[in-house]
mmCIF file of C-alpha atoms and ligand atoms in Angstrom:
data_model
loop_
_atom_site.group_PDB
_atom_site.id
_atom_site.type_symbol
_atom_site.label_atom_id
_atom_site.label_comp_id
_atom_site.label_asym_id
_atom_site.label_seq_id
_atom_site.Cartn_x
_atom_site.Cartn_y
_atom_site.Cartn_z
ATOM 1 C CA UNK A 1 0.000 0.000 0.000
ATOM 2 C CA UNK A 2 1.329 3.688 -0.547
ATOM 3 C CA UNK A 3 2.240 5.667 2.254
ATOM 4 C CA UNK A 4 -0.359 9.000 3.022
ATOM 5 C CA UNK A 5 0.676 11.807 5.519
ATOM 6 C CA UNK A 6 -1.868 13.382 6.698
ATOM 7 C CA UNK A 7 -1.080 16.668 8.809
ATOM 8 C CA UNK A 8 -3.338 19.970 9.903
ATOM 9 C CA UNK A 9 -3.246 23.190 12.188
ATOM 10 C CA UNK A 10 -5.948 22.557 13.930
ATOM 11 C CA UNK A 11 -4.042 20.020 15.971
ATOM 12 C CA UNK A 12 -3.753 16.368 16.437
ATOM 13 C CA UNK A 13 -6.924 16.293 18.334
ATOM 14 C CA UNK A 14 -9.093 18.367 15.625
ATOM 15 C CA UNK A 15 -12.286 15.918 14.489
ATOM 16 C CA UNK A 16 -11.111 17.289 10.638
ATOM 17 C CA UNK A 17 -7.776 15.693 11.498
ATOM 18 C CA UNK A 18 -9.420 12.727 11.727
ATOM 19 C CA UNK A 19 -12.381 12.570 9.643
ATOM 20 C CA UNK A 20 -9.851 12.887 6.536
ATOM 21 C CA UNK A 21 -7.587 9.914 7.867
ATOM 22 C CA UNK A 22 -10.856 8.145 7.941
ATOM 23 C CA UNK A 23 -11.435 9.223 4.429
ATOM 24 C CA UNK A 24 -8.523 8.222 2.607
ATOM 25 C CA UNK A 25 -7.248 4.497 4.822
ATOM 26 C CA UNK A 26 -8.542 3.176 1.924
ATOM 27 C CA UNK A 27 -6.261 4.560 -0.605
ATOM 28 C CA UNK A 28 -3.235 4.039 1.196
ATOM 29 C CA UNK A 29 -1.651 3.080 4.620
ATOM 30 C CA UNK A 30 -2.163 6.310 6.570
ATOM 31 C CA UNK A 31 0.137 7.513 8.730
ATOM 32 C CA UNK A 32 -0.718 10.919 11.016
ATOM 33 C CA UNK A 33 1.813 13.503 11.765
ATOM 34 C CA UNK A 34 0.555 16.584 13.545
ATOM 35 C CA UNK A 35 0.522 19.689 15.791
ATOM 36 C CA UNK A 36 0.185 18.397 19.572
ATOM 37 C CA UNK A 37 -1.624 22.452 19.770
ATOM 38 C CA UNK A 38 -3.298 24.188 17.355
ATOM 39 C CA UNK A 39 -1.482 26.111 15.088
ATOM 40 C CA UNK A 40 -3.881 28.138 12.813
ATOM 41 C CA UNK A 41 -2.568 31.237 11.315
ATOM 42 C CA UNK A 42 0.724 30.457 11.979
ATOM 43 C CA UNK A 43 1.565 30.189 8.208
ATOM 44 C CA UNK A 44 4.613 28.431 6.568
ATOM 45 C CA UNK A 45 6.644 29.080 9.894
ATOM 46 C CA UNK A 46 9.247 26.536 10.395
ATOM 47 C CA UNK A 47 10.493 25.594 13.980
ATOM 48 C CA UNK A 48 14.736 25.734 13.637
ATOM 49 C CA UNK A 49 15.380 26.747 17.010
ATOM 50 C CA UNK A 50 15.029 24.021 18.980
ATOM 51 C CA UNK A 51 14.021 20.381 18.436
ATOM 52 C CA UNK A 52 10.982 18.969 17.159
ATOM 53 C CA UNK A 53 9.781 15.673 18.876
ATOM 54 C CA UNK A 54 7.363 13.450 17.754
ATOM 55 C CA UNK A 55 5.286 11.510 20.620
ATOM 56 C CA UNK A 56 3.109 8.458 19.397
ATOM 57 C CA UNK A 57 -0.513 8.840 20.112
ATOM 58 C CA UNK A 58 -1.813 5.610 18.628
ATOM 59 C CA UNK A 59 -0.802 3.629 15.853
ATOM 60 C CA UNK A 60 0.744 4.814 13.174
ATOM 61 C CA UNK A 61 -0.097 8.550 14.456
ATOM 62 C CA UNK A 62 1.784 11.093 15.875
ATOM 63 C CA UNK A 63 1.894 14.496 17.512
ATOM 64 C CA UNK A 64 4.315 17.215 16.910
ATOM 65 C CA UNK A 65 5.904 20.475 19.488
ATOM 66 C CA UNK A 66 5.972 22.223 16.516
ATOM 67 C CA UNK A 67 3.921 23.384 13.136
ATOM 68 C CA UNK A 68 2.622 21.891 10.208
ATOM 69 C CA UNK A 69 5.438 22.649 8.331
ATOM 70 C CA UNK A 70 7.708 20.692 10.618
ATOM 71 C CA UNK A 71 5.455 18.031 10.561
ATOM 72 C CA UNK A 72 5.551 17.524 6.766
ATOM 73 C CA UNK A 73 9.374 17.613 6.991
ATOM 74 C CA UNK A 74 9.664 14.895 9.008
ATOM 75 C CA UNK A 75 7.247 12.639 7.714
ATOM 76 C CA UNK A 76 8.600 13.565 3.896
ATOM 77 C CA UNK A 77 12.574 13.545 5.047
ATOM 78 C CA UNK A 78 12.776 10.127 6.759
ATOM 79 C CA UNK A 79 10.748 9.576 9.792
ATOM 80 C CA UNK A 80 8.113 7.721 8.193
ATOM 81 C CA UNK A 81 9.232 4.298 6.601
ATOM 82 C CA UNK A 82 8.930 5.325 3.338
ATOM 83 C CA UNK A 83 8.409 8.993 1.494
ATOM 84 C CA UNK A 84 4.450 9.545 0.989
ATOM 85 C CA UNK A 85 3.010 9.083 -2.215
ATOM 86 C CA UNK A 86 0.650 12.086 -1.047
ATOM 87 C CA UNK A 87 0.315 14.844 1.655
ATOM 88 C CA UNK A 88 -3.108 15.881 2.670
ATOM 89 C CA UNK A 89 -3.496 18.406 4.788
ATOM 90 C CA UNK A 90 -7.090 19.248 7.335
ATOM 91 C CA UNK A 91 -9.722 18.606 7.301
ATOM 92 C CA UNK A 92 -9.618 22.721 8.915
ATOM 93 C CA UNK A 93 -12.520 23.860 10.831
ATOM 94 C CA UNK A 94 -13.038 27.211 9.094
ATOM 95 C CA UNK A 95 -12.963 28.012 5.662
ATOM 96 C CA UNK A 96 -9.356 28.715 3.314
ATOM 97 C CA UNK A 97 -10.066 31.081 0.963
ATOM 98 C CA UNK A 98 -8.352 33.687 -1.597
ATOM 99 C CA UNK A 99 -5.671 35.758 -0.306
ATOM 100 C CA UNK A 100 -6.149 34.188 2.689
ATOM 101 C CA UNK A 101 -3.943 31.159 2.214
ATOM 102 C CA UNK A 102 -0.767 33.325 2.860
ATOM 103 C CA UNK A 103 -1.692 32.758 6.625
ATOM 104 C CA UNK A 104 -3.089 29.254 6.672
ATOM 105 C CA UNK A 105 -1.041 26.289 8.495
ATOM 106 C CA UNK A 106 -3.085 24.375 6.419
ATOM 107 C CA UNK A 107 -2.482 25.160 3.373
ATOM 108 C CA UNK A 108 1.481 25.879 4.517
ATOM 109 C CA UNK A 109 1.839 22.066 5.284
ATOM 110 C CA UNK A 110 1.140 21.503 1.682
ATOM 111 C CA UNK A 111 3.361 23.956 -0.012
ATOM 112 C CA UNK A 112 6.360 22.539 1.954
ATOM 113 C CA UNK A 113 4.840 19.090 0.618
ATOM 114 C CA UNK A 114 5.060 20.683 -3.049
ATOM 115 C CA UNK A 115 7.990 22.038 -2.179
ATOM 116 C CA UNK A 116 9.397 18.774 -1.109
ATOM 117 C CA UNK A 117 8.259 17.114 -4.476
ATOM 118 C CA UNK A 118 5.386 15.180 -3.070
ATOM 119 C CA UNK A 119 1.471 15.905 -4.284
ATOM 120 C CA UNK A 120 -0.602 17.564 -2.006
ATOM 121 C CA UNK A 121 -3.959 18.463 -1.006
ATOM 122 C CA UNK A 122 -5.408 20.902 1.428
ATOM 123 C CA UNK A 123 -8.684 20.876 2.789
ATOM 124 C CA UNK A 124 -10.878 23.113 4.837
ATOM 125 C CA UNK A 125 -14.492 22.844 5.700
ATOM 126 C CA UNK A 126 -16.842 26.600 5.906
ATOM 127 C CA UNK A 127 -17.712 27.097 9.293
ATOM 128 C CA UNK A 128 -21.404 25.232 9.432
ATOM 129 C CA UNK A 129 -20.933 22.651 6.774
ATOM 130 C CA UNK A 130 -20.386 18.790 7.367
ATOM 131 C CA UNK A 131 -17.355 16.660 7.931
ATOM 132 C CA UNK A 132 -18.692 14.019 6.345
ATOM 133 C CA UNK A 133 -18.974 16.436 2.903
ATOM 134 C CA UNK A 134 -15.588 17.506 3.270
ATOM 135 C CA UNK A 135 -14.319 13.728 4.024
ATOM 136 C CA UNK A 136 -16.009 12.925 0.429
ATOM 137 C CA UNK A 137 -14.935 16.039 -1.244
ATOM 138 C CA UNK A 138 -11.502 15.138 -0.142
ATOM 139 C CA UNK A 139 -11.383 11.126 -1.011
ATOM 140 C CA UNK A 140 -12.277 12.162 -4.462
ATOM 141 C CA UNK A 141 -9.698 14.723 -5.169
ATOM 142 C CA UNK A 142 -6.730 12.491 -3.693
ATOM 143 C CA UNK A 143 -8.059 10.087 -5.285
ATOM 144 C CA UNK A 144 -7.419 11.652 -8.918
ATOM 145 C CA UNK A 145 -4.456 13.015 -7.873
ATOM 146 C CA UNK A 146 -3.450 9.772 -6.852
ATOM 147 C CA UNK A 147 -4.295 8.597 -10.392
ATOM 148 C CA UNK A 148 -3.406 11.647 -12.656
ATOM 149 C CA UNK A 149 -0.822 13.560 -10.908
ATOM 150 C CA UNK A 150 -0.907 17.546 -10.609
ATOM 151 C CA UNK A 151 1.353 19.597 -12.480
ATOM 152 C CA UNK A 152 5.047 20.987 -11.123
ATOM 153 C CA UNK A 153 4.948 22.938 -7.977
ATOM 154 C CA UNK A 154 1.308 22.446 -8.001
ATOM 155 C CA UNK A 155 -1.223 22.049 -4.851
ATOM 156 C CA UNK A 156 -4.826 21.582 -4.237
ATOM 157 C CA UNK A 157 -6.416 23.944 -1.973
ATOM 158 C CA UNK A 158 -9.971 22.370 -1.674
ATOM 159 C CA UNK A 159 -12.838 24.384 0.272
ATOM 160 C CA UNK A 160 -16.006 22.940 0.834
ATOM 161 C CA UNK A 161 -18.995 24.940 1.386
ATOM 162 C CA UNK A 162 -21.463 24.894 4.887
ATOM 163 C CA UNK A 163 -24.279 23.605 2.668
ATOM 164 C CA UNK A 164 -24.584 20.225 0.955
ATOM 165 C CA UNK A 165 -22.531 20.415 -1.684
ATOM 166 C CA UNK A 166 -24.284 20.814 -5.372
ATOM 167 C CA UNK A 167 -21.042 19.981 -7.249
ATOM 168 C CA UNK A 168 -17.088 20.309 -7.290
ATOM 169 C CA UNK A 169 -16.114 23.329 -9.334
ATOM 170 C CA UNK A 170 -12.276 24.590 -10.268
ATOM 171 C CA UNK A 171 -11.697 28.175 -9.244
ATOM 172 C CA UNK A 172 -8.935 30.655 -9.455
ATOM 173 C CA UNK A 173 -8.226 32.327 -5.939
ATOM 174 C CA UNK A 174 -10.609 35.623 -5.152
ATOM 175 C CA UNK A 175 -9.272 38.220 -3.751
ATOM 176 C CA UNK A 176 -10.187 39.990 -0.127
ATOM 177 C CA UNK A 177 -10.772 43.944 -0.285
ATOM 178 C CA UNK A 178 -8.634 44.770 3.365
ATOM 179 C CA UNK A 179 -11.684 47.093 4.912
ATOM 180 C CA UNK A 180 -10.901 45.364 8.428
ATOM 181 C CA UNK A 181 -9.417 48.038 11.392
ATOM 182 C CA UNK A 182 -7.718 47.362 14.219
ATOM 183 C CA UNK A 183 -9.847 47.552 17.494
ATOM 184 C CA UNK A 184 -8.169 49.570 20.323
ATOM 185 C CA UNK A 185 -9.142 48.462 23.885
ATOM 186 C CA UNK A 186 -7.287 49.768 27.184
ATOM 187 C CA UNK A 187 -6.050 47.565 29.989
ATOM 188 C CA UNK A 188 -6.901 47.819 33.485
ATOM 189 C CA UNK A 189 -3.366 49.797 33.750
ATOM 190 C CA UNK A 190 -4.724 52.618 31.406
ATOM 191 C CA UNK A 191 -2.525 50.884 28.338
ATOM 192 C CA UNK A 192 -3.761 50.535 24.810
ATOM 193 C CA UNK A 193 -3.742 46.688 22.939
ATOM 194 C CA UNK A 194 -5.384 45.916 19.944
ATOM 195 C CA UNK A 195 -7.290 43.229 18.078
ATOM 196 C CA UNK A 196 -6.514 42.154 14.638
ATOM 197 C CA UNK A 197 -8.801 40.453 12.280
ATOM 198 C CA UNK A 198 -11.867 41.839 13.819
ATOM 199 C CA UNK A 199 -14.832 42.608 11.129
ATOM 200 C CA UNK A 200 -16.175 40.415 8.391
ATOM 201 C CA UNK A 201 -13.981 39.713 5.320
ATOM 202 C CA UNK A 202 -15.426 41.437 2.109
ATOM 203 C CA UNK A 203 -14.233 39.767 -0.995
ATOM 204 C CA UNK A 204 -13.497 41.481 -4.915
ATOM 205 C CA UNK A 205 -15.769 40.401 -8.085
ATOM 206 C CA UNK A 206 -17.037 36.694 -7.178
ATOM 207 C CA UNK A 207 -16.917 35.260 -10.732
ATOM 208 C CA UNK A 208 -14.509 32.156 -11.095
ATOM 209 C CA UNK A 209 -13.212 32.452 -7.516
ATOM 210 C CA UNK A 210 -13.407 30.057 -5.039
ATOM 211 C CA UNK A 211 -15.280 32.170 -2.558
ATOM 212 C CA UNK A 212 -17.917 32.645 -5.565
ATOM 213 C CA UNK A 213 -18.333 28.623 -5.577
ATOM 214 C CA UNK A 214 -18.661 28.601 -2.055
ATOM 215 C CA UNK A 215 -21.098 30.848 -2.404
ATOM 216 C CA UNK A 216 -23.000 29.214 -5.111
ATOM 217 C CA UNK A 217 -22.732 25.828 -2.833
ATOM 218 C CA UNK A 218 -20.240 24.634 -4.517
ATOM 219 C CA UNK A 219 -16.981 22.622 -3.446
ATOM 220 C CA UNK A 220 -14.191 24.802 -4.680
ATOM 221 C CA UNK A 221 -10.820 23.214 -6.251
ATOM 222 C CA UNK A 222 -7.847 25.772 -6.974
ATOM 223 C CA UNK A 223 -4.433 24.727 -8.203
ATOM 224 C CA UNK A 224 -2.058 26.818 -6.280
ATOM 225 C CA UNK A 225 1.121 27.241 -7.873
ATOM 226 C CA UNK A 226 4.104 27.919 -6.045
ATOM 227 C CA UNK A 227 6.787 30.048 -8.146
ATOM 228 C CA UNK A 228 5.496 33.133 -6.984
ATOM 229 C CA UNK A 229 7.409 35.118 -9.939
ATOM 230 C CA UNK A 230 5.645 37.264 -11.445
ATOM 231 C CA UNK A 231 7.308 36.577 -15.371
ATOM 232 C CA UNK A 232 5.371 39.147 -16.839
ATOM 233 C CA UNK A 233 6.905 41.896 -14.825
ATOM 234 C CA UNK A 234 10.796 40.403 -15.500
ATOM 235 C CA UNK A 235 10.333 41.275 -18.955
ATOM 236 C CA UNK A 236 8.423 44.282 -18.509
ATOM 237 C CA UNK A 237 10.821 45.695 -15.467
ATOM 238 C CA UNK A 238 13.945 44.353 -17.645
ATOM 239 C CA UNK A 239 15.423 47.472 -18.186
ATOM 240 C CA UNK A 240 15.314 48.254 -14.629
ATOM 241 C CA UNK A 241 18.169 46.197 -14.178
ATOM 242 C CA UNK A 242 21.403 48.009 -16.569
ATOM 243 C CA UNK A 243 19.286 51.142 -15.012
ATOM 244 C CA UNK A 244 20.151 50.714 -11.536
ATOM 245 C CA UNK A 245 23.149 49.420 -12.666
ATOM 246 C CA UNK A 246 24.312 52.910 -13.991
ATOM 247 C CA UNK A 247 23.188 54.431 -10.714
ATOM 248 C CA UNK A 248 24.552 52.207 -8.339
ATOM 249 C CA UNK A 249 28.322 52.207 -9.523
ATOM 250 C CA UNK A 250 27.846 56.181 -9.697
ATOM 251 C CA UNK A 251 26.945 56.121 -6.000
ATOM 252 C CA UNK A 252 29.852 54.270 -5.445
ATOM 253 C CA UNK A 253 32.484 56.348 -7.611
ATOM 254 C CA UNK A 254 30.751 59.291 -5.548
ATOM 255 C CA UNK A 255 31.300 57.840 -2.369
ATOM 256 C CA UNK A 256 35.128 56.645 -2.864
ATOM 257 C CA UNK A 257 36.051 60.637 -4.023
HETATM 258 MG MG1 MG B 1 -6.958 25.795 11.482
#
């Protein structure tokens, strides 16, 4: 049987974390490696200061002092038996949408999967909806990945909506229009902290994004691709380069006179 890591944020005692296990023991031997806390919105952080220690839960599953990214690393670099023939990452409780995934653990632990060469999916469940949608929604898509592959540097991130799903649609990421202020609160000490995040997220044109399947009811599927380069601007920005050429050796002829 091929090997399948399954990771979150959420923790290693999240009901996602194991509702997807569930869903995919029967395309491979599953094998759980994962946050002994919750680690949502801690992004693609890496833990490189001190030691990372996995402690055995059950069988083949594992939790993790650290964050899904460490967690992928060791179960891709050679704590497991064998590499994974697939990294799924979730099931998150709370939706992964848009610009969002910049913050995600979730989706993090699959872009150090991509990153590491090994397919990956990550999958996150709207507030409301069922686990036993998402576990479907989720068999299904490893499934086909398992069979066709997914292009180079090439993830899944999979969203399923609170309602029963009406289909599974491909979208390209939406973007969130940043409205959200920080709220200012005083201490008992007369000192000023502040919230971030507060306020509901309000999201650019729907059309083709995955927040307008979700909002249609439907399970949204969007290849994330991770060579953030933007190639149109090296050719556009090319002459940028001999430019700042010219001015940086005259700043240094100026500053050896
Ligand atoms: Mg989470």
């Amino acid at each position: 049987m091929p090997l399948i890591l399954v990771t979150n944020d959420d923790g290693i005692h999240a009901a996602g974390l194991a509702t997807l296990a569930e869903a995919l023991a029967e395309l491979g031997e599953v094998w759980v490696i994962a946050p002994e806390r919750e680690q949502s919105a801690c992004g693609h952080a890496l833990t490189l200061h001190r030691p990372v220690r996995p402690v055995e839960m059950g069988e083949r599953r594992f939790a993790v002092n650290g964050t899904p990214s460490d967690c992928v690393n060791l179960g891709v670099l050679g704590f497991l038996p064998e590499p994974p023939v697939l990294v799924a990452s979730g099931i998150n409780h709370g939706g992964n949408l848009g610009d969002d995934v910049t913050y995600s653990g979730t989706v993090s632990a699959s872009m150090e999967a991509t990153l590491l060469g090994v397919p990956s999916i990550a999958v996150s469940l709207l507030d409301g909806g069922s686990l036993a949608d998402a576990a479907a929604a989720a068999r299904l898509v490893a499934m086909r990945v398992l069979v066709a592959g997914l292009p180079p540097k090439t993830l899944l991130n999979v969203n399923v909506p609170p309602q029963s799903p009406r289909g599974i649609r491909l979208a390209r990421l939406g973007h969130r229009v940043y409205s959200d202020k920080i709220v200012e609160q005083r201490d008992p000490r007369g000192r000023s902290h502040y919230w971030l995040g507060g306020g509901e997220p309000v999201w650019a044109a729907l059309e083709g994004t995955d927040m307008g399947a979700i909002h249609e009811g439907y399970v949204s599927v969007s290849p994330v691709q991770l060579d953030l380069t933007n190639h149109a601007a090296v050719a556009r920005l090319a002459d940028w380069g001999p430019a700042l050429s010219a001015q940086l050796k005259g700043a240094g002829e100026r500053r050896r006179q």
